[in-house]
Amino acid sequence: MTNQIPEITLNDGTNIPAIGFGTYKLWGNDGAAAIASAIDHGYRLIDSAYNYENEGTVGAALKRTSVPREELRITSKLPGRYHTYDKAVKTIQESLYRADLDYYDLYLIHWPNPKQDIYMEAWQALIDAKKWGLIRSIGVCNFLPEHLERLEKETGVLPSINQVELHPFFNQAEQRKWHEEHGVVTESWSPLTRASDVFTNDTIKDIADKHSKTASQIILRWHYQHDAVAIPKSASPVRQLENISIFDFVLDDEDIEAIDELSRTDGRMKDQDPAVYEEF
Ligand SMILES: NC(=O)c1ccc[n+]([C@@H]2O[C@H](COP(=O)([O-])OP(=O)(O)OC[C@H]3O[C@@H](n4cnc5c(N)ncnc54)[C@H](OP(=O)(O)O)[C@@H]3O)[C@@H](O)[C@H]2O)c1
């Protein structure tokens, strides 16, 4: 068994790697070095966001690597304060200027902000920006099934990806099932719970010992076996390599079930329920 990263096909026919790299809090020169290191270690799917103020950092990292642009899948996200159609279009253009890119592979609506209720305009802007060639694939983050159903009902277009909070303490079983039934790929944010006590959890530690792997590798393999594309962030080249080295072993059903049982209905890290929580 090799450690090569498998690919997943999206509902628009494009491919992405089965694991990516998170960049929240990676910015400036150190951030660019960390992102370039991740690419050099084999990551090809890079997550970023307008609100992380690091699209320029991602662009700088791309200039430091010799990996061809067409092998990379670069993501950014539209903030809640720019959901109106005209602002969304200008924000996508600004995201491209910041990263010095001609196109994003993935562009996602960052939060639905249902009280504000303008995400339909944002979605139409993403659909059009895709037609204009500014974006290859379009998606969302933190959308509940009711939000996704509305996108499809009003535009006929479902997102390729929904990036949601997903980790052993909040495994999103129902949301994942909805995605699977509708051909939407699940991406997991904070897949390692931002290095909380998940790493010292006895269940995870026992499974790590059984497979002679680290806790992080067990958790990321669990995401993969649930068809969820994890995007772990690490500033450390050593941990970047550790996190991507998960394709040479298999968790058995018993392992998966034991990790599934760690999930709690109140397991969100910061109680950010997209039905009520809004971010701008
Ligand atoms: N769409 C959304 O609303 C949303 C929300 C949150 C995050 N995101 C995206 O998801 C990405 C990942 O989530 P996240 O950054 O919140 O958290 P995360 O990836 O779950 O955890 C990152 C933390 O874990 C540590 N870490 C990484 N690998 C490790 C290892 N092998 N052993 C020990 N510690 C390790 C990192 O420290 P070091 O850096 O020191 O290694 C960092 O403190 C973000 O970077 C961002 O791109 C999206």
Coordinates of C-alpha atoms and ligand atoms in Angstrom, one line a residue:
M1 CA 0.0 0.0 0.0
T2 CA 1.4 3.4 -1.0
N3 CA 1.1 6.7 0.7
Q4 CA -0.1 8.4 -2.5
I5 CA -3.1 10.7 -1.9
P6 CA -6.3 9.3 -3.5
E7 CA -8.6 11.7 -5.4
I8 CA -12.3 12.4 -5.1
T9 CA -14.5 13.5 -8.0
L10 CA -16.9 16.4 -7.4
N11 CA -20.4 16.7 -8.8
D12 CA -19.0 19.0 -11.5
G13 CA -16.6 16.4 -12.8
T14 CA -13.4 17.9 -11.3
N15 CA -11.0 16.1 -8.9
I16 CA -9.6 17.1 -5.6
P17 CA -7.3 15.2 -3.2
A18 CA -8.8 13.3 -0.3
I19 CA -6.9 15.5 2.2
G20 CA -6.0 19.1 2.1
F21 CA -4.2 21.8 4.1
G22 CA -5.8 24.4 6.4
T23 CA -4.2 27.8 6.7
Y24 CA -6.2 29.7 9.4
K25 CA -3.6 31.8 11.3
L26 CA -0.9 31.2 8.8
W27 CA 0.0 34.5 7.3
G28 CA 3.0 36.8 6.6
N29 CA 6.4 35.4 5.9
D30 CA 6.2 32.5 8.3
G31 CA 2.8 31.6 6.9
A32 CA 4.1 31.6 3.3
A33 CA 7.0 29.4 4.4
A34 CA 4.6 26.9 6.2
I35 CA 2.2 26.7 3.2
A36 CA 5.1 26.3 0.7
S37 CA 6.5 23.5 3.0
A38 CA 3.0 21.8 3.0
I39 CA 3.0 21.9 -0.8
D40 CA 6.5 20.5 -1.0
H41 CA 5.4 17.7 1.4
G42 CA 2.7 16.7 -1.0
Y43 CA -0.4 18.7 -0.1
R44 CA -2.2 19.9 -3.3
L45 CA -5.5 21.2 -1.9
I46 CA -5.0 24.5 0.0
D47 CA -7.8 26.1 2.0
S48 CA -7.9 29.9 2.7
A49 CA -10.5 32.6 3.1
Y50 CA -10.9 36.3 2.5
N51 CA -11.4 36.7 6.3
Y52 CA -8.2 34.9 7.2
E53 CA -6.4 37.9 5.5
N54 CA -4.0 35.3 4.0
E55 CA -4.9 35.0 0.3
G56 CA -1.8 37.0 -0.4
T57 CA 0.2 34.7 1.8
V58 CA -1.1 31.7 -0.2
G59 CA -0.2 33.5 -3.5
A60 CA 3.3 34.1 -2.1
A61 CA 3.7 30.4 -1.1
L62 CA 2.7 29.3 -4.6
K63 CA 5.6 31.4 -6.0
R64 CA 8.0 29.6 -3.7
T65 CA 7.2 26.1 -5.0
S66 CA 7.9 24.5 -8.3
V67 CA 4.6 22.6 -8.3
P68 CA 2.7 23.6 -11.5
R69 CA -0.4 25.6 -10.9
E70 CA -2.6 23.1 -12.6
E71 CA -1.7 20.4 -10.0
L72 CA -3.0 22.6 -7.2
R73 CA -6.5 23.2 -5.9
I74 CA -6.6 26.6 -4.2
T75 CA -9.7 27.5 -2.1
S76 CA -11.0 30.8 -0.8
K77 CA -14.2 31.9 0.8
L78 CA -16.7 34.8 0.6
P79 CA -17.3 36.6 3.9
G80 CA -20.8 37.3 5.3
R81 CA -20.6 41.0 4.9
Y82 CA -20.3 40.7 1.1
H83 CA -23.3 38.5 0.3
T84 CA -25.1 40.9 -2.0
Y85 CA -24.6 40.1 -5.6
D86 CA -22.4 43.1 -6.6
K87 CA -20.3 42.9 -3.5
A88 CA -19.8 39.1 -3.9
V89 CA -18.6 39.5 -7.5
K90 CA -16.1 42.3 -6.5
T91 CA -14.9 40.2 -3.5
I92 CA -14.2 37.3 -5.8
Q93 CA -12.2 39.6 -8.1
E94 CA -10.4 41.1 -5.0
S95 CA -9.6 37.5 -3.7
L96 CA -7.9 36.8 -7.1
Y97 CA -5.9 40.1 -7.0
R98 CA -4.8 39.4 -3.5
A99 CA -3.5 35.9 -4.4
D100 CA -2.3 37.0 -7.8
L101 CA -4.3 34.2 -9.4
D102 CA -6.3 34.0 -12.6
Y103 CA -8.8 31.6 -11.1
Y104 CA -9.7 29.8 -7.8
D105 CA -10.2 26.0 -8.0
L106 CA -12.8 26.3 -5.2
Y107 CA -14.7 29.3 -3.9
L108 CA -17.1 28.8 -1.0
I109 CA -19.7 30.9 0.9
H110 CA -18.1 31.0 4.4
W111 CA -21.3 31.0 6.5
P112 CA -25.0 31.1 5.4
N113 CA -26.0 33.8 7.9
P114 CA -29.7 32.9 7.8
K115 CA -30.9 35.9 9.8
Q116 CA -29.2 38.2 7.2
D117 CA -30.7 36.0 4.5
I118 CA -28.8 37.2 1.4
Y119 CA -26.9 34.0 0.7
M120 CA -29.0 33.3 -2.4
E121 CA -27.5 36.4 -4.0
A122 CA -24.1 35.2 -3.0
W123 CA -24.8 31.8 -4.5
Q124 CA -25.9 33.4 -7.8
A125 CA -22.7 35.4 -7.9
L126 CA -20.6 32.2 -7.5
I127 CA -22.6 30.5 -10.2
D128 CA -21.9 33.4 -12.6
A129 CA -18.2 33.7 -11.6
K130 CA -17.8 30.0 -12.5
K131 CA -19.4 30.7 -15.9
W132 CA -16.9 33.6 -16.4
G133 CA -14.0 31.3 -15.6
L134 CA -13.0 33.0 -12.3
I135 CA -13.8 29.9 -10.3
R136 CA -13.6 26.2 -11.3
S137 CA -15.8 24.7 -8.6
I138 CA -18.3 26.3 -6.2
G139 CA -19.4 25.4 -2.8
V140 CA -20.4 26.5 0.7
C141 CA -19.4 26.1 4.3
N142 CA -21.6 25.5 7.3
F143 CA -24.8 25.1 5.3
L144 CA -27.5 23.0 6.9
P145 CA -29.7 20.7 4.7
E146 CA -32.5 23.4 4.7
H147 CA -30.0 25.9 3.3
L148 CA -28.7 23.5 0.7
E149 CA -32.2 22.5 -0.4
R150 CA -33.0 26.2 -1.0
L151 CA -30.0 26.6 -3.2
E152 CA -31.1 23.7 -5.3
K153 CA -34.7 24.8 -5.4
E154 CA -34.0 28.4 -6.5
T155 CA -31.1 27.9 -8.8
G156 CA -31.0 24.2 -9.7
V157 CA -27.3 24.1 -8.7
L158 CA -26.1 22.2 -5.6
P159 CA -22.7 23.0 -4.2
S160 CA -19.8 20.6 -5.0
I161 CA -18.6 20.8 -1.4
N162 CA -19.9 21.7 2.0
Q163 CA -17.1 22.4 4.5
V164 CA -18.4 21.9 8.0
E165 CA -17.1 21.5 11.6
L166 CA -16.3 17.8 11.8
H167 CA -14.2 15.8 14.2
P168 CA -14.5 12.9 16.6
F169 CA -16.4 15.0 19.2
F170 CA -18.9 16.2 16.5
N171 CA -19.1 13.7 13.7
Q172 CA -22.0 15.2 11.7
A173 CA -23.5 11.8 10.9
E174 CA -26.8 13.2 9.6
Q175 CA -25.3 16.0 7.7
R176 CA -22.8 13.6 6.0
K177 CA -25.7 11.3 5.1
W178 CA -27.5 14.2 3.4
H179 CA -24.4 15.1 1.5
E180 CA -23.9 11.5 0.4
E181 CA -27.5 11.2 -0.8
H182 CA -27.2 14.4 -2.8
G183 CA -23.7 14.1 -4.3
V184 CA -22.1 16.9 -2.2
V185 CA -18.6 16.2 -0.9
T186 CA -18.0 16.8 2.8
E187 CA -15.0 18.8 3.9
S188 CA -14.0 18.7 7.6
W189 CA -12.9 21.9 9.3
S190 CA -11.0 21.8 12.5
P191 CA -10.6 18.0 11.8
L192 CA -8.2 17.7 14.8
T193 CA -10.4 19.9 17.1
R194 CA -7.5 22.5 17.1
A195 CA -5.4 20.0 19.1
S196 CA -7.8 19.8 22.0
D197 CA -7.9 16.8 24.4
V198 CA -8.8 14.6 21.5
F199 CA -5.1 13.7 21.3
T200 CA -5.1 12.3 24.9
N201 CA -8.4 10.5 24.6
D202 CA -8.0 6.9 25.7
T203 CA -10.0 5.5 22.8
I204 CA -7.9 7.3 20.2
K205 CA -4.7 6.4 22.1
D206 CA -5.6 2.7 22.2
I207 CA -6.3 2.6 18.4
A208 CA -3.1 4.6 17.7
D209 CA -1.1 2.0 19.7
K210 CA -2.9 -0.9 17.9
H211 CA -1.8 0.5 14.5
S212 CA 1.5 2.0 15.5
K213 CA 0.3 5.4 14.3
T214 CA -0.1 8.8 16.0
A215 CA -3.4 10.0 17.4
S216 CA -3.5 12.6 14.6
Q217 CA -3.1 10.0 11.9
I218 CA -5.9 7.9 13.4
I219 CA -8.3 10.8 13.4
L220 CA -7.4 11.9 9.9
R221 CA -7.7 8.3 8.6
W222 CA -11.2 8.2 10.3
H223 CA -12.2 11.3 8.3
Y224 CA -10.9 9.6 5.1
Q225 CA -12.8 6.4 5.8
H226 CA -16.0 8.5 6.3
D227 CA -15.4 10.1 2.8
A228 CA -14.8 13.5 4.5
V229 CA -11.9 15.6 3.1
A230 CA -10.0 16.8 6.2
I231 CA -8.0 20.0 5.9
P232 CA -5.6 19.9 9.0
K233 CA -3.5 23.0 9.6
S234 CA 0.0 22.7 10.9
A235 CA 2.8 25.3 10.9
S236 CA 5.3 22.5 11.5
P237 CA 6.8 20.6 8.5
V238 CA 7.2 17.5 10.7
R239 CA 3.5 17.5 11.6
Q240 CA 2.5 18.4 8.1
L241 CA 4.2 15.2 6.9
E242 CA 2.7 13.2 9.8
N243 CA -0.8 14.3 8.9
I244 CA -0.6 13.4 5.3
S245 CA 0.9 10.0 5.9
I246 CA -2.4 8.1 6.4
F247 CA -2.8 6.1 3.2
D248 CA -0.7 3.0 4.2
F249 CA -3.1 1.5 6.8
V250 CA -6.8 0.8 7.4
L251 CA -9.0 1.2 10.4
D252 CA -11.3 -1.7 10.9
D253 CA -15.1 -1.4 11.6
E254 CA -14.5 -1.7 15.3
D255 CA -12.1 1.2 15.3
I256 CA -14.4 3.4 13.3
E257 CA -17.4 2.6 15.6
A258 CA -15.4 3.3 18.7
I259 CA -14.4 6.8 17.3
D260 CA -17.9 7.4 16.2
E261 CA -19.1 6.8 19.7
L262 CA -17.0 9.8 21.0
S263 CA -19.4 12.2 19.2
R264 CA -21.8 14.3 21.4
T265 CA -24.8 16.4 20.3
D266 CA -23.1 19.4 22.1
G267 CA -19.7 18.5 20.7
R268 CA -19.2 21.7 18.6
M269 CA -16.0 23.4 19.8
K270 CA -17.5 26.9 20.1
D271 CA -21.3 26.3 19.9
Q272 CA -21.4 27.7 16.3
D273 CA -24.7 26.3 15.2
P274 CA -25.2 27.7 11.6
A275 CA -29.0 27.9 12.2
V276 CA -28.3 30.9 14.5
Y277 CA -24.6 31.7 14.5
E278 CA -23.5 34.4 12.0
E279 CA -20.1 35.5 10.9
F280 CA -19.3 38.6 8.8
Ligands
LIG1 N1 -15.2 27.1 7.0 C1 -15.0 27.4 8.3 O1 -15.9 28.0 8.9 C2 -13.8 27.1 9.0 C3 -13.7 27.2 10.3 C4 -12.5 26.9 11.0 C5 -11.4 26.4 10.2 N2 -11.5 26.3 8.9 C6 -10.4 25.7 8.0 O2 -10.1 24.5 8.6 C7 -8.7 24.4 8.8 C8 -8.3 23.4 9.9 O3 -8.9 23.7 11.1 P1 -8.2 24.5 12.3 O4 -7.0 25.2 11.9 O5 -9.3 25.2 13.0 O6 -7.8 23.3 13.3 P2 -7.1 21.8 13.2 O7 -6.6 21.6 11.8 O8 -8.1 20.9 13.7 O9 -6.0 21.9 14.2 C9 -4.9 22.8 14.1 C10 -4.1 22.7 15.4 O10 -3.6 21.4 15.6 C11 -2.2 21.4 15.7 N3 -1.7 20.2 15.0 C12 -1.7 19.9 13.7 N4 -1.2 18.7 13.4 C13 -0.8 18.2 14.6 C14 -0.2 16.9 15.0 N5 0.0 16.0 14.1 N6 0.1 16.7 16.3 C15 -0.2 17.7 17.2 N7 -0.8 18.9 16.9 C16 -1.1 19.1 15.6 C17 -1.7 22.6 15.1 O11 -0.5 23.1 15.7 P3 0.8 23.4 14.8 O12 0.4 24.4 13.7 O13 1.8 24.0 15.8 O14 1.2 22.1 14.2 C18 -2.9 23.6 15.4 O15 -2.7 24.1 16.7 C19 -8.3 25.9 9.1 O16 -6.9 26.1 9.1 C20 -9.1 26.6 8.1 O17 -8.4 26.5 6.8 C21 -12.7 26.6 8.2

